[in-house]
XYZ file of C-alpha atoms in Angstrom:
660
model
C 133.100 -165.557 96.381
C 132.957 -168.248 93.920
C 129.959 -170.999 94.835
C 130.283 -174.798 93.550
C 126.528 -176.453 93.754
C 126.749 -179.651 92.364
C 126.131 -183.163 93.233
C 128.334 -182.867 96.917
C 126.398 -179.744 97.964
C 123.139 -182.579 98.607
C 125.809 -184.515 100.625
C 126.888 -181.197 102.270
C 123.728 -179.839 103.573
C 122.579 -180.532 106.422
C 119.589 -181.093 105.983
C 116.757 -183.857 107.754
C 115.039 -185.920 105.755
C 112.179 -184.609 104.317
C 110.538 -187.625 103.849
C 107.972 -189.144 106.103
C 105.995 -192.809 106.415
C 102.759 -192.528 106.014
C 100.098 -192.364 108.868
C 96.732 -193.945 109.553
C 94.302 -190.758 108.908
C 93.176 -190.142 112.649
C 91.028 -187.466 113.056
C 92.446 -184.442 114.537
C 91.198 -182.834 117.506
C 89.847 -179.683 116.552
C 91.777 -177.605 119.118
C 95.288 -178.409 116.725
C 93.266 -176.556 113.643
C 91.959 -173.522 116.411
C 95.453 -172.747 117.794
C 97.034 -169.388 115.777
C 101.423 -169.405 114.381
C 103.508 -168.232 117.417
C 105.650 -166.537 115.591
C 105.429 -165.068 111.751
C 106.675 -162.263 109.344
C 110.659 -162.755 109.831
C 113.408 -160.701 108.846
C 117.160 -161.330 109.616
C 119.525 -158.598 110.898
C 122.027 -157.228 109.129
C 124.557 -158.827 110.180
C 123.052 -162.500 110.542
C 122.810 -163.229 114.069
C 119.364 -161.453 114.677
C 115.438 -162.370 113.958
C 112.533 -159.996 114.367
C 108.871 -161.499 114.298
C 105.380 -160.560 115.179
C 104.597 -162.696 118.130
C 101.430 -163.758 119.207
C 100.092 -165.069 121.526
C 98.197 -167.837 122.274
C 94.660 -166.501 123.745
C 94.238 -165.310 120.333
C 94.224 -161.231 121.037
C 97.436 -159.940 122.087
C 100.819 -159.755 119.774
C 104.234 -158.356 120.177
C 107.311 -157.758 119.038
C 109.749 -160.238 119.520
C 113.572 -160.314 118.535
C 115.609 -163.374 118.922
C 118.808 -164.332 118.845
C 119.766 -167.453 115.353
C 121.764 -169.464 117.596
C 118.939 -169.466 120.052
C 115.088 -169.536 118.779
C 114.320 -171.236 122.533
C 114.085 -167.369 124.200
C 113.734 -164.201 122.664
C 116.224 -161.887 124.412
C 113.229 -158.604 123.593
C 110.050 -159.400 123.896
C 107.071 -156.133 123.332
C 103.544 -157.418 123.306
C 101.297 -154.108 122.212
C 97.606 -153.620 122.568
C 94.632 -156.853 121.799
C 94.245 -156.585 118.096
C 97.206 -154.110 117.474
C 100.488 -156.005 115.887
C 104.001 -154.835 114.420
C 102.654 -154.790 110.582
C 106.031 -154.103 109.319
C 110.020 -154.446 110.455
C 112.934 -153.851 108.256
C 116.316 -153.117 109.392
C 118.024 -149.932 109.761
C 121.647 -151.434 110.326
C 122.914 -154.569 112.906
C 121.351 -153.301 115.962
C 118.393 -150.810 115.374
C 114.709 -151.914 114.208
C 111.689 -149.743 112.846
C 108.383 -151.128 113.261
C 105.293 -150.030 111.410
C 102.494 -150.525 113.562
C 99.141 -152.475 112.075
C 95.435 -153.385 113.980
C 93.931 -156.845 112.478
C 90.062 -156.655 112.739
C 89.673 -160.620 113.509
C 90.741 -164.098 111.703
C 90.063 -162.819 108.361
C 90.907 -159.368 108.690
C 93.072 -157.930 106.687
C 96.017 -156.133 108.958
C 95.570 -152.243 108.461
C 98.456 -150.011 108.839
C 97.517 -146.939 111.226
C 100.246 -144.701 110.205
C 102.629 -144.480 113.366
C 106.618 -145.587 112.557
C 108.477 -146.758 115.256
C 112.498 -147.809 116.729
C 113.710 -150.026 118.748
C 117.460 -151.705 119.185
C 117.436 -154.940 119.776
C 118.248 -155.684 123.261
C 114.950 -153.123 123.768
C 116.126 -150.379 125.038
C 115.752 -146.950 122.843
C 112.251 -147.088 122.280
C 110.912 -144.103 119.968
C 108.237 -142.470 118.288
C 109.566 -141.927 114.936
C 106.157 -140.434 113.151
C 102.558 -140.585 113.716
C 99.460 -138.666 115.910
C 100.942 -138.706 119.198
C 102.289 -136.529 120.477
C 105.322 -138.609 122.484
C 108.534 -139.612 121.201
C 111.908 -137.683 120.695
C 110.237 -135.300 118.473
C 107.530 -134.227 120.046
C 109.758 -131.302 121.924
C 109.943 -130.255 118.171
C 107.842 -131.742 115.720
C 104.373 -132.042 118.083
C 102.152 -130.573 115.591
C 103.314 -133.233 113.002
C 101.254 -134.998 112.961
C 99.597 -137.579 110.002
C 100.801 -141.292 108.501
C 103.556 -143.123 107.578
C 105.051 -146.315 106.298
C 108.029 -148.229 105.986
C 108.736 -148.020 102.449
C 112.415 -150.023 102.017
C 116.714 -149.442 103.485
C 119.737 -148.160 100.792
C 121.288 -151.102 99.717
C 124.248 -150.773 102.612
C 122.497 -150.046 105.663
C 123.481 -147.132 107.434
C 121.131 -146.474 110.291
C 118.218 -144.946 107.900
C 115.309 -146.332 106.185
C 113.380 -144.216 103.766
C 109.563 -143.084 104.888
C 106.565 -142.122 102.822
C 103.916 -139.433 104.745
C 100.508 -137.807 104.803
C 100.124 -135.117 107.041
C 96.369 -134.557 108.939
C 97.465 -130.511 107.190
C 97.755 -131.866 103.867
C 95.984 -134.829 103.057
C 96.237 -135.021 99.298
C 99.516 -136.095 99.273
C 102.515 -138.681 99.696
C 106.312 -136.821 101.157
C 108.859 -139.560 100.704
C 111.686 -138.913 103.299
C 115.254 -140.722 104.019
C 115.026 -141.289 107.764
C 117.269 -141.575 110.174
C 116.272 -144.671 112.972
C 117.890 -142.664 115.835
C 117.248 -138.982 116.046
C 114.656 -139.473 113.618
C 115.463 -136.666 111.719
C 114.973 -136.912 107.771
C 115.309 -135.518 104.204
C 112.680 -134.505 101.667
C 113.377 -137.274 98.526
C 109.934 -136.354 97.470
C 106.475 -134.684 97.558
C 103.703 -135.653 95.023
C 100.016 -134.467 95.018
C 98.016 -137.614 94.574
C 97.743 -139.924 98.316
C 98.694 -142.978 99.027
C 101.418 -143.836 96.954
C 104.914 -146.060 97.399
C 107.625 -145.283 95.970
C 110.322 -147.611 93.499
C 113.997 -145.936 94.459
C 117.130 -146.810 92.924
C 120.129 -147.883 94.491
C 121.838 -144.150 94.905
C 118.535 -143.540 96.986
C 116.613 -141.829 94.136
C 112.899 -142.039 93.675
C 112.461 -143.339 90.293
C 108.994 -144.825 90.290
C 105.225 -143.770 92.146
C 102.300 -146.090 91.868
C 98.983 -146.597 94.094
C 94.913 -146.692 93.827
C 94.013 -142.242 93.813
C 91.176 -141.700 95.252
C 89.396 -142.400 92.297
C 89.810 -145.661 92.883
C 92.259 -145.772 89.301
C 95.969 -147.395 89.094
C 98.414 -144.397 88.828
C 101.853 -144.848 88.329
C 104.991 -142.110 87.840
C 108.326 -141.801 86.854
C 110.794 -139.252 87.975
C 112.296 -137.303 85.099
C 116.691 -136.367 85.499
C 115.145 -133.467 86.226
C 112.661 -134.481 88.950
C 109.815 -134.161 87.952
C 107.070 -136.238 87.765
C 104.630 -137.267 85.110
C 102.103 -140.325 84.294
C 103.088 -143.688 82.417
C 100.786 -144.222 79.907
C 100.007 -148.007 78.781
C 98.423 -149.444 76.100
C 95.180 -150.976 77.590
C 93.301 -149.548 80.765
C 93.468 -152.878 82.136
C 97.060 -153.079 81.504
C 98.349 -152.661 85.439
C 101.925 -151.721 84.973
C 103.665 -152.239 87.821
C 108.592 -150.792 88.485
C 109.232 -153.950 90.900
C 113.244 -152.202 90.707
C 115.842 -150.701 89.306
C 119.105 -152.863 87.663
C 120.958 -152.027 90.099
C 123.657 -149.207 88.271
C 122.291 -148.743 85.652
C 118.553 -147.277 83.391
C 117.107 -150.218 83.292
C 114.392 -152.270 85.278
C 112.717 -154.708 86.432
C 108.303 -154.386 85.644
C 105.169 -156.472 85.688
C 102.720 -155.988 83.275
C 99.699 -157.790 82.954
C 98.809 -157.361 79.598
C 95.977 -156.511 78.457
C 94.517 -157.258 81.695
C 95.049 -160.980 80.782
C 97.552 -162.981 82.336
C 101.111 -161.817 84.071
C 104.532 -161.201 82.365
C 107.858 -159.626 84.059
C 110.025 -157.910 82.177
C 113.661 -156.003 82.581
C 113.545 -152.965 80.188
C 114.518 -149.153 79.826
C 113.073 -147.017 82.622
C 110.806 -145.399 79.311
C 109.816 -148.885 78.992
C 112.349 -149.720 76.268
C 114.298 -152.238 74.883
C 112.375 -154.485 77.154
C 113.717 -158.291 77.516
C 110.711 -160.529 78.655
C 111.633 -163.075 81.848
C 108.793 -165.172 81.708
C 105.222 -164.881 80.615
C 101.797 -166.789 81.699
C 98.896 -166.023 78.744
C 96.392 -167.557 82.914
C 98.533 -166.032 85.324
C 100.063 -163.251 86.768
C 103.372 -163.712 87.746
C 106.528 -162.272 90.317
C 110.127 -163.373 91.116
C 108.623 -163.000 95.308
C 111.251 -164.988 96.683
C 113.921 -165.118 94.224
C 116.381 -163.171 94.515
C 119.565 -162.241 95.379
C 122.002 -160.860 98.225
C 122.449 -156.977 97.239
C 122.057 -155.449 94.914
C 118.778 -157.043 94.035
C 118.197 -159.036 90.993
C 115.524 -161.686 89.823
C 116.804 -166.020 89.785
C 113.839 -166.979 89.465
C 110.054 -166.674 88.543
C 106.459 -168.567 89.993
C 102.629 -168.205 88.412
C 100.942 -167.665 90.810
C 98.032 -169.940 90.295
C 98.537 -173.471 89.977
C 100.995 -175.818 91.349
C 104.236 -173.679 92.361
C 106.809 -174.075 90.242
C 110.446 -171.789 89.488
C 111.174 -170.651 85.889
C 115.316 -169.766 87.371
C 116.368 -166.163 84.674
C 119.995 -168.545 84.838
C 119.752 -172.345 85.514
C 123.298 -172.145 86.218
C 124.236 -169.382 87.688
C 125.649 -170.818 91.865
C 122.246 -168.495 93.418
C 120.126 -170.961 91.421
C 121.866 -173.866 91.877
C 121.696 -173.340 95.391
C 117.788 -173.002 95.931
C 118.079 -176.411 93.052
C 119.764 -178.012 95.590
C 117.601 -177.446 98.553
C 114.053 -177.976 96.766
C 115.664 -181.191 95.983
C 116.383 -181.565 99.559
C 112.842 -180.809 99.980
C 110.176 -183.149 97.442
C 106.737 -181.427 97.679
C 107.341 -178.238 98.844
C 108.182 -175.152 97.620
C 111.169 -173.458 98.603
C 111.777 -169.511 98.960
C 114.371 -167.220 99.833
C 112.999 -164.932 102.793
C 115.474 -162.256 104.062
C 120.113 -162.753 103.195
C 122.497 -160.650 105.829
C 124.958 -158.288 104.623
C 126.952 -159.957 103.018
C 124.742 -162.431 101.492
C 126.941 -165.744 103.606
C 123.734 -166.312 105.872
C 120.341 -167.123 103.699
C 116.729 -167.795 105.358
C 114.607 -169.366 103.620
C 111.279 -170.973 103.657
C 109.927 -174.558 103.299
C 106.090 -175.005 102.787
C 103.244 -177.148 100.377
C 99.497 -177.520 100.217
C 100.151 -180.065 104.058
C 102.920 -178.462 105.506
C 101.601 -174.971 106.659
C 106.236 -174.321 106.733
C 109.300 -173.917 108.262
C 111.721 -171.149 108.418
C 115.391 -172.524 108.653
C 118.419 -170.372 108.040
C 121.460 -172.165 105.807
C 125.173 -170.317 105.444
C 125.769 -169.706 102.111
C 129.212 -170.906 102.759
C 129.611 -173.692 104.812
C 126.173 -175.282 103.362
C 125.328 -174.948 107.217
C 120.944 -174.963 107.902
C 119.921 -175.080 111.302
C 116.097 -175.016 111.583
C 114.358 -171.179 113.164
C 111.163 -171.799 113.890
C 107.403 -174.075 112.676
C 105.011 -171.369 111.434
C 102.471 -174.126 113.384
C 104.694 -176.494 115.055
C 101.560 -178.874 115.776
C 100.787 -180.610 112.105
C 101.666 -183.214 111.495
C 102.133 -182.717 107.937
C 101.580 -186.528 106.461
C 98.092 -186.351 108.216
C 97.107 -183.607 106.086
C 95.288 -183.609 102.362
C 96.349 -183.283 99.250
C 94.985 -179.476 97.833
C 95.333 -180.223 93.684
C 95.206 -177.534 91.572
C 92.830 -177.425 88.662
C 90.966 -175.856 85.522
C 87.451 -176.175 84.631
C 84.770 -173.416 82.399
C 82.664 -171.576 83.076
C 79.763 -171.927 81.917
C 79.968 -168.928 78.577
C 83.351 -170.542 78.343
C 86.073 -168.853 80.834
C 89.108 -170.701 81.330
C 89.079 -171.019 85.403
C 91.255 -171.876 88.428
C 89.256 -174.090 91.413
C 91.663 -176.132 95.060
C 89.904 -178.877 95.520
C 91.455 -180.674 99.093
C 91.010 -184.313 98.978
C 89.768 -186.296 102.015
C 92.872 -188.602 103.041
C 92.541 -192.081 102.585
C 88.765 -192.360 100.811
C 88.492 -192.584 97.048
C 87.840 -189.890 94.858
C 84.233 -190.185 94.061
C 80.711 -189.315 95.261
C 82.329 -187.562 98.149
C 80.489 -185.219 100.608
C 81.907 -182.142 99.650
C 81.821 -178.406 100.433
C 81.780 -175.025 98.836
C 84.045 -173.121 99.572
C 84.316 -169.565 98.104
C 86.905 -166.974 99.745
C 86.402 -163.820 101.217
C 87.372 -160.351 99.646
C 86.139 -160.673 97.023
C 88.728 -158.411 94.888
C 92.231 -159.241 94.438
C 92.333 -162.375 96.708
C 92.091 -165.765 96.093
C 92.994 -169.489 96.892
C 96.037 -170.901 96.887
C 97.672 -174.352 96.576
C 99.413 -173.921 100.114
C 98.072 -174.858 103.335
C 94.211 -174.142 104.186
C 93.216 -174.092 108.046
C 89.654 -174.443 106.822
C 89.582 -176.227 103.843
C 92.450 -178.986 106.270
C 90.141 -178.945 109.007
C 86.529 -180.303 106.921
C 88.773 -182.684 104.763
C 89.498 -184.689 107.793
C 86.287 -184.434 109.183
C 85.062 -186.238 105.564
C 84.468 -183.471 103.286
C 85.953 -182.858 99.749
C 86.569 -179.061 99.586
C 86.172 -177.314 96.440
C 87.252 -173.552 96.562
C 86.934 -171.681 93.036
C 88.724 -168.748 91.834
C 85.716 -166.584 90.456
C 85.433 -163.658 88.832
C 87.538 -160.405 90.262
C 90.094 -162.650 92.116
C 93.495 -161.765 92.286
C 96.416 -163.815 90.525
C 94.498 -163.382 86.805
C 94.993 -160.367 86.081
C 94.005 -156.860 86.132
C 90.438 -157.328 83.540
C 89.438 -160.726 85.705
C 89.564 -159.676 88.643
C 87.793 -156.256 87.142
C 84.841 -158.518 85.990
C 83.230 -159.227 88.617
C 82.425 -156.061 90.016
C 79.069 -155.237 89.703
C 78.614 -158.743 89.748
C 78.540 -160.368 92.752
C 75.061 -161.378 93.246
C 75.087 -163.117 90.040
C 77.888 -163.726 87.775
C 80.357 -164.358 90.134
C 77.777 -166.876 91.964
C 77.341 -168.272 88.244
C 81.015 -169.672 88.299
C 80.581 -171.160 91.929
C 77.275 -173.680 90.769
C 79.715 -174.027 87.365
C 82.382 -175.008 89.263
C 80.124 -176.857 91.853
C 78.316 -178.985 88.113
C 82.161 -180.053 86.880
C 83.125 -181.198 90.549
C 80.032 -183.740 90.004
C 80.637 -184.492 86.146
C 83.805 -185.444 87.140
C 82.462 -187.542 90.065
C 84.246 -186.564 92.735
C 80.836 -185.084 94.726
C 77.625 -186.750 94.930
C 74.958 -183.880 94.108
C 72.691 -184.944 96.471
C 75.609 -184.509 99.829
C 76.555 -180.629 98.527
C 77.148 -177.649 101.650
C 77.954 -173.761 100.717
C 80.602 -171.928 103.876
C 82.167 -168.833 103.773
C 83.385 -166.067 105.524
C 82.945 -162.501 104.952
C 82.263 -162.401 100.553
C 82.123 -165.883 101.699
C 79.887 -165.124 104.535
C 77.473 -163.458 101.097
C 78.203 -166.476 98.689
C 77.114 -168.714 101.125
C 74.254 -167.210 101.287
C 73.313 -165.900 97.962
C 74.333 -168.951 95.796
C 71.814 -170.808 97.028
C 69.196 -167.960 95.820
C 70.947 -168.539 92.799
C 70.606 -171.564 92.432
C 67.617 -172.961 94.708
C 68.731 -176.681 95.440
C 71.533 -176.945 95.067
C 73.020 -177.264 98.083
C 71.591 -178.938 101.067
C 72.677 -176.293 103.735
C 74.754 -173.390 103.676
C 77.309 -171.473 106.306
C 77.617 -167.746 106.612
C 80.619 -166.309 109.022
C 81.369 -162.928 109.637
C 79.197 -162.127 106.294
C 78.040 -159.164 104.427
C 74.239 -159.557 103.555
C 72.982 -155.842 103.317
C 74.481 -154.805 100.415
C 72.698 -151.026 100.716
C 74.266 -151.469 104.286
C 77.711 -151.744 103.135
C 77.171 -148.185 102.576
C 76.470 -147.408 105.050
C 78.359 -149.380 108.007
C 82.061 -150.744 108.442
C 84.559 -149.272 108.269
C 85.093 -149.638 103.850
C 83.104 -146.207 103.659
C 84.756 -143.954 106.170
C 87.306 -143.384 103.199
C 87.602 -141.676 100.213
C 89.626 -143.917 98.516
C 86.703 -146.555 100.491
C 83.798 -145.064 99.015
C 84.891 -145.560 95.972
C 86.260 -148.542 95.364
C 82.113 -149.504 96.826
C 80.725 -146.798 93.862
C 83.192 -149.288 91.184
C 82.775 -153.149 92.809
C 79.111 -153.299 94.136
C 77.778 -149.333 93.101
C 75.235 -147.647 94.259
C 71.115 -148.598 92.241
C 69.392 -148.688 95.022
C 66.918 -151.629 93.175
C 70.368 -153.098 91.574
C 71.798 -153.833 95.865
C 68.557 -155.046 96.881
C 68.832 -157.998 93.775
C 71.883 -158.235 95.155
C 70.942 -158.537 98.883
C 70.563 -161.467 101.101
C 68.614 -160.234 103.642
C 66.213 -159.039 100.891
C 65.682 -162.184 99.372
C 65.262 -164.872 102.763
C 61.578 -165.695 101.382
C 63.926 -167.614 98.303
C 66.663 -169.846 101.372
C 64.670 -173.208 101.341
C 67.433 -174.376 103.436
C 68.790 -175.024 106.820
C 71.202 -172.395 107.771
C 74.249 -171.397 110.200
C 74.765 -167.686 110.684
C 78.144 -167.112 112.997
C 79.103 -163.719 113.963
C 81.444 -161.643 116.393
C 79.788 -158.191 117.788
C 82.613 -156.564 117.317
C 82.812 -156.829 113.835
C 84.594 -153.629 112.236
C 84.218 -154.835 108.693
C 81.307 -156.686 108.246
C 79.420 -155.509 111.658
C 77.194 -157.169 113.592
C 73.894 -155.388 112.083
C 74.435 -157.456 108.747
C 74.016 -160.309 111.654
C 70.692 -158.617 112.752
C 69.235 -157.540 109.568
C 70.065 -161.357 107.830
C 67.922 -163.010 111.355
C 65.308 -160.303 111.028
C 64.914 -160.854 107.314
C 64.947 -164.745 107.992
C 62.053 -164.484 111.017
C 59.944 -162.879 108.786
C 60.386 -165.214 105.369
C 59.560 -167.916 108.584
C 62.467 -169.317 107.905
C 64.736 -171.580 110.257
C 68.016 -170.667 111.251
C 71.213 -171.237 113.613
C 73.520 -169.160 114.151
C 76.538 -168.770 116.566
C 77.567 -164.953 118.006
C 80.092 -164.301 120.734
C 80.759 -160.595 122.071
C 84.541 -159.320 121.843
C 84.776 -161.052 118.741
C 85.358 -159.228 115.948
C 86.039 -160.411 111.781
C 86.384 -163.673 112.350
C 87.034 -165.633 115.470
C 90.524 -165.404 117.661
C 90.262 -166.465 120.784
C 91.577 -170.319 121.009
C 88.365 -170.902 122.623
C 85.739 -170.184 119.823
C 87.935 -171.012 117.122
C 87.457 -174.138 118.517
C 83.593 -174.543 119.224
C 82.986 -172.827 115.599
C 84.017 -175.541 114.454
C 82.714 -178.185 116.517
C 79.633 -176.636 115.696
C 79.843 -176.304 111.929
C 80.972 -180.047 112.160
C 77.959 -181.012 113.698
C 75.606 -179.047 111.352
C 77.723 -180.365 107.848
C 77.511 -183.505 109.319
C 73.604 -183.672 110.560
C 72.838 -182.463 106.375
C 75.694 -183.985 104.467
C 77.272 -186.236 106.571
C 76.888 -189.490 108.046
C 74.294 -188.086 109.939
C 72.389 -186.756 107.338
C 72.079 -191.018 105.839
C 68.657 -191.367 105.739
C 66.945 -187.931 106.460
C 65.530 -185.755 105.308
C 67.032 -182.016 104.731
C 65.133 -179.870 104.617
C 64.551 -177.300 107.549
């Protein structure tokens, strides 16, 4: 079908105007920041009639699977609640009536969703549930494969749905292998497509259903890329640089060419179309500073990227061919939502229905559906429907030079309605630390703090993601040194620009950010007037002995790479070993059931502060994990955080000493 897109399309799109009048800078109730998104992770059925989503109960702990008719998003036709802290981590439609679900669990509000390795399937009406793969002896497979236990992971579906999906698996009986199957989502019968003696690999499939590449991290925490030749043999793909980070993305339909991303020399990003052997490469986009991605900019099957964007700064699209219809459709939508970023999420099988999302620094996001034939748009759901973007604060990406000359990115969130000068500032280091980054999009913590009158600074320090493998690995073994220097350099830059008042700066972070919240004042005494550690890691030696990271060989290899095993170095970079150097008000917040940063870290830090005769405040909750999830607990935390900051750098601190 030929789609003609020009000015008439803009008039034909049935969208509400995005502009809204300015709203006074009112104090938003804390409870609005404590509520969780009701629906996330939408997937459109092949016939375009249904949308599956991850459902999140207001209690904070309960999640589930919901299926709605796109014509009626008011009530789900199917709703299946899962046990506490479990959730559907991934969902794909194997057919118009059969949904495949990868089961997952989440360790609190700041913990990542981890896959349990269990694969389930259910009909659109909630009937015929089955346990297709995992470690339980249940479902149709129990009679024939009762001992066939392991971890399974969804790898995708064929270009044309046929009731099957691709699944990779690692069996308990052969934990050193990755096996790929074509699996029937109804009968659970399967056909083996590949078997490689490295666990945890992901596969890139060709349109004919054959695997062409396998990628992953081996048990020594090394990046692996394998290519399958015409005879079915797998061999390593060599790159020119240790930090090249070559990642196959997708096959060019009906050809021997493919799309791939690189981090050339470990720096920035490159998105290319090339032969499978790497020859005849055509550069689609290159960014010397940032990794680039086609995520959100693919055509319907056969998949082809029509645009790319960089993972730093305010996102903007570079179209492969601005004149093609799909690019013009995106341009038309972008014009209808000025100041927002439009990403395509999913299509139905014939491409006549497109699900897309609009979001920004002030808008958490709205999911919509458009007919590519009539251009009629319908709203499916808002991510946080109670949030008024007009009341939210601007988030501004900036770049500055670190003390050693490295160019870094930071995100500043300015309190709405206040002059951009001599503001009280909160430094908020992100968690991770490796491979994670702060970006321009809506951030609940930053918006809460900005609404309370604070300038918020988030620095993408060395070790962060989005800048290439060399930048990420530059943070290894430097958690307490160069990473903290990058954070301090960001504070100094914000002060030098006149944005921040040097006498009113605090630091607050969660997870690794909680570690930095206490390590930064040790590294730069006198810079901060207070510190808040939330679910932090405070003793690096303890990190090697407790917590879920050290429970696998891969996790232990990561710790070897990231923090090393030198006792003296671990102690030097541990706030719990240097509590005597902390001469500022401190607030420590932790959940007693935290699996990622076990409560032992909180105990070690408070014991060290007690031994050093340093005062501190605490907020501890039982039955909470890595970040609070119960709305009442989240609200209490935010209120305590706001009061603590107010006493030390806010209105309540004026004319008072910030000394503990």
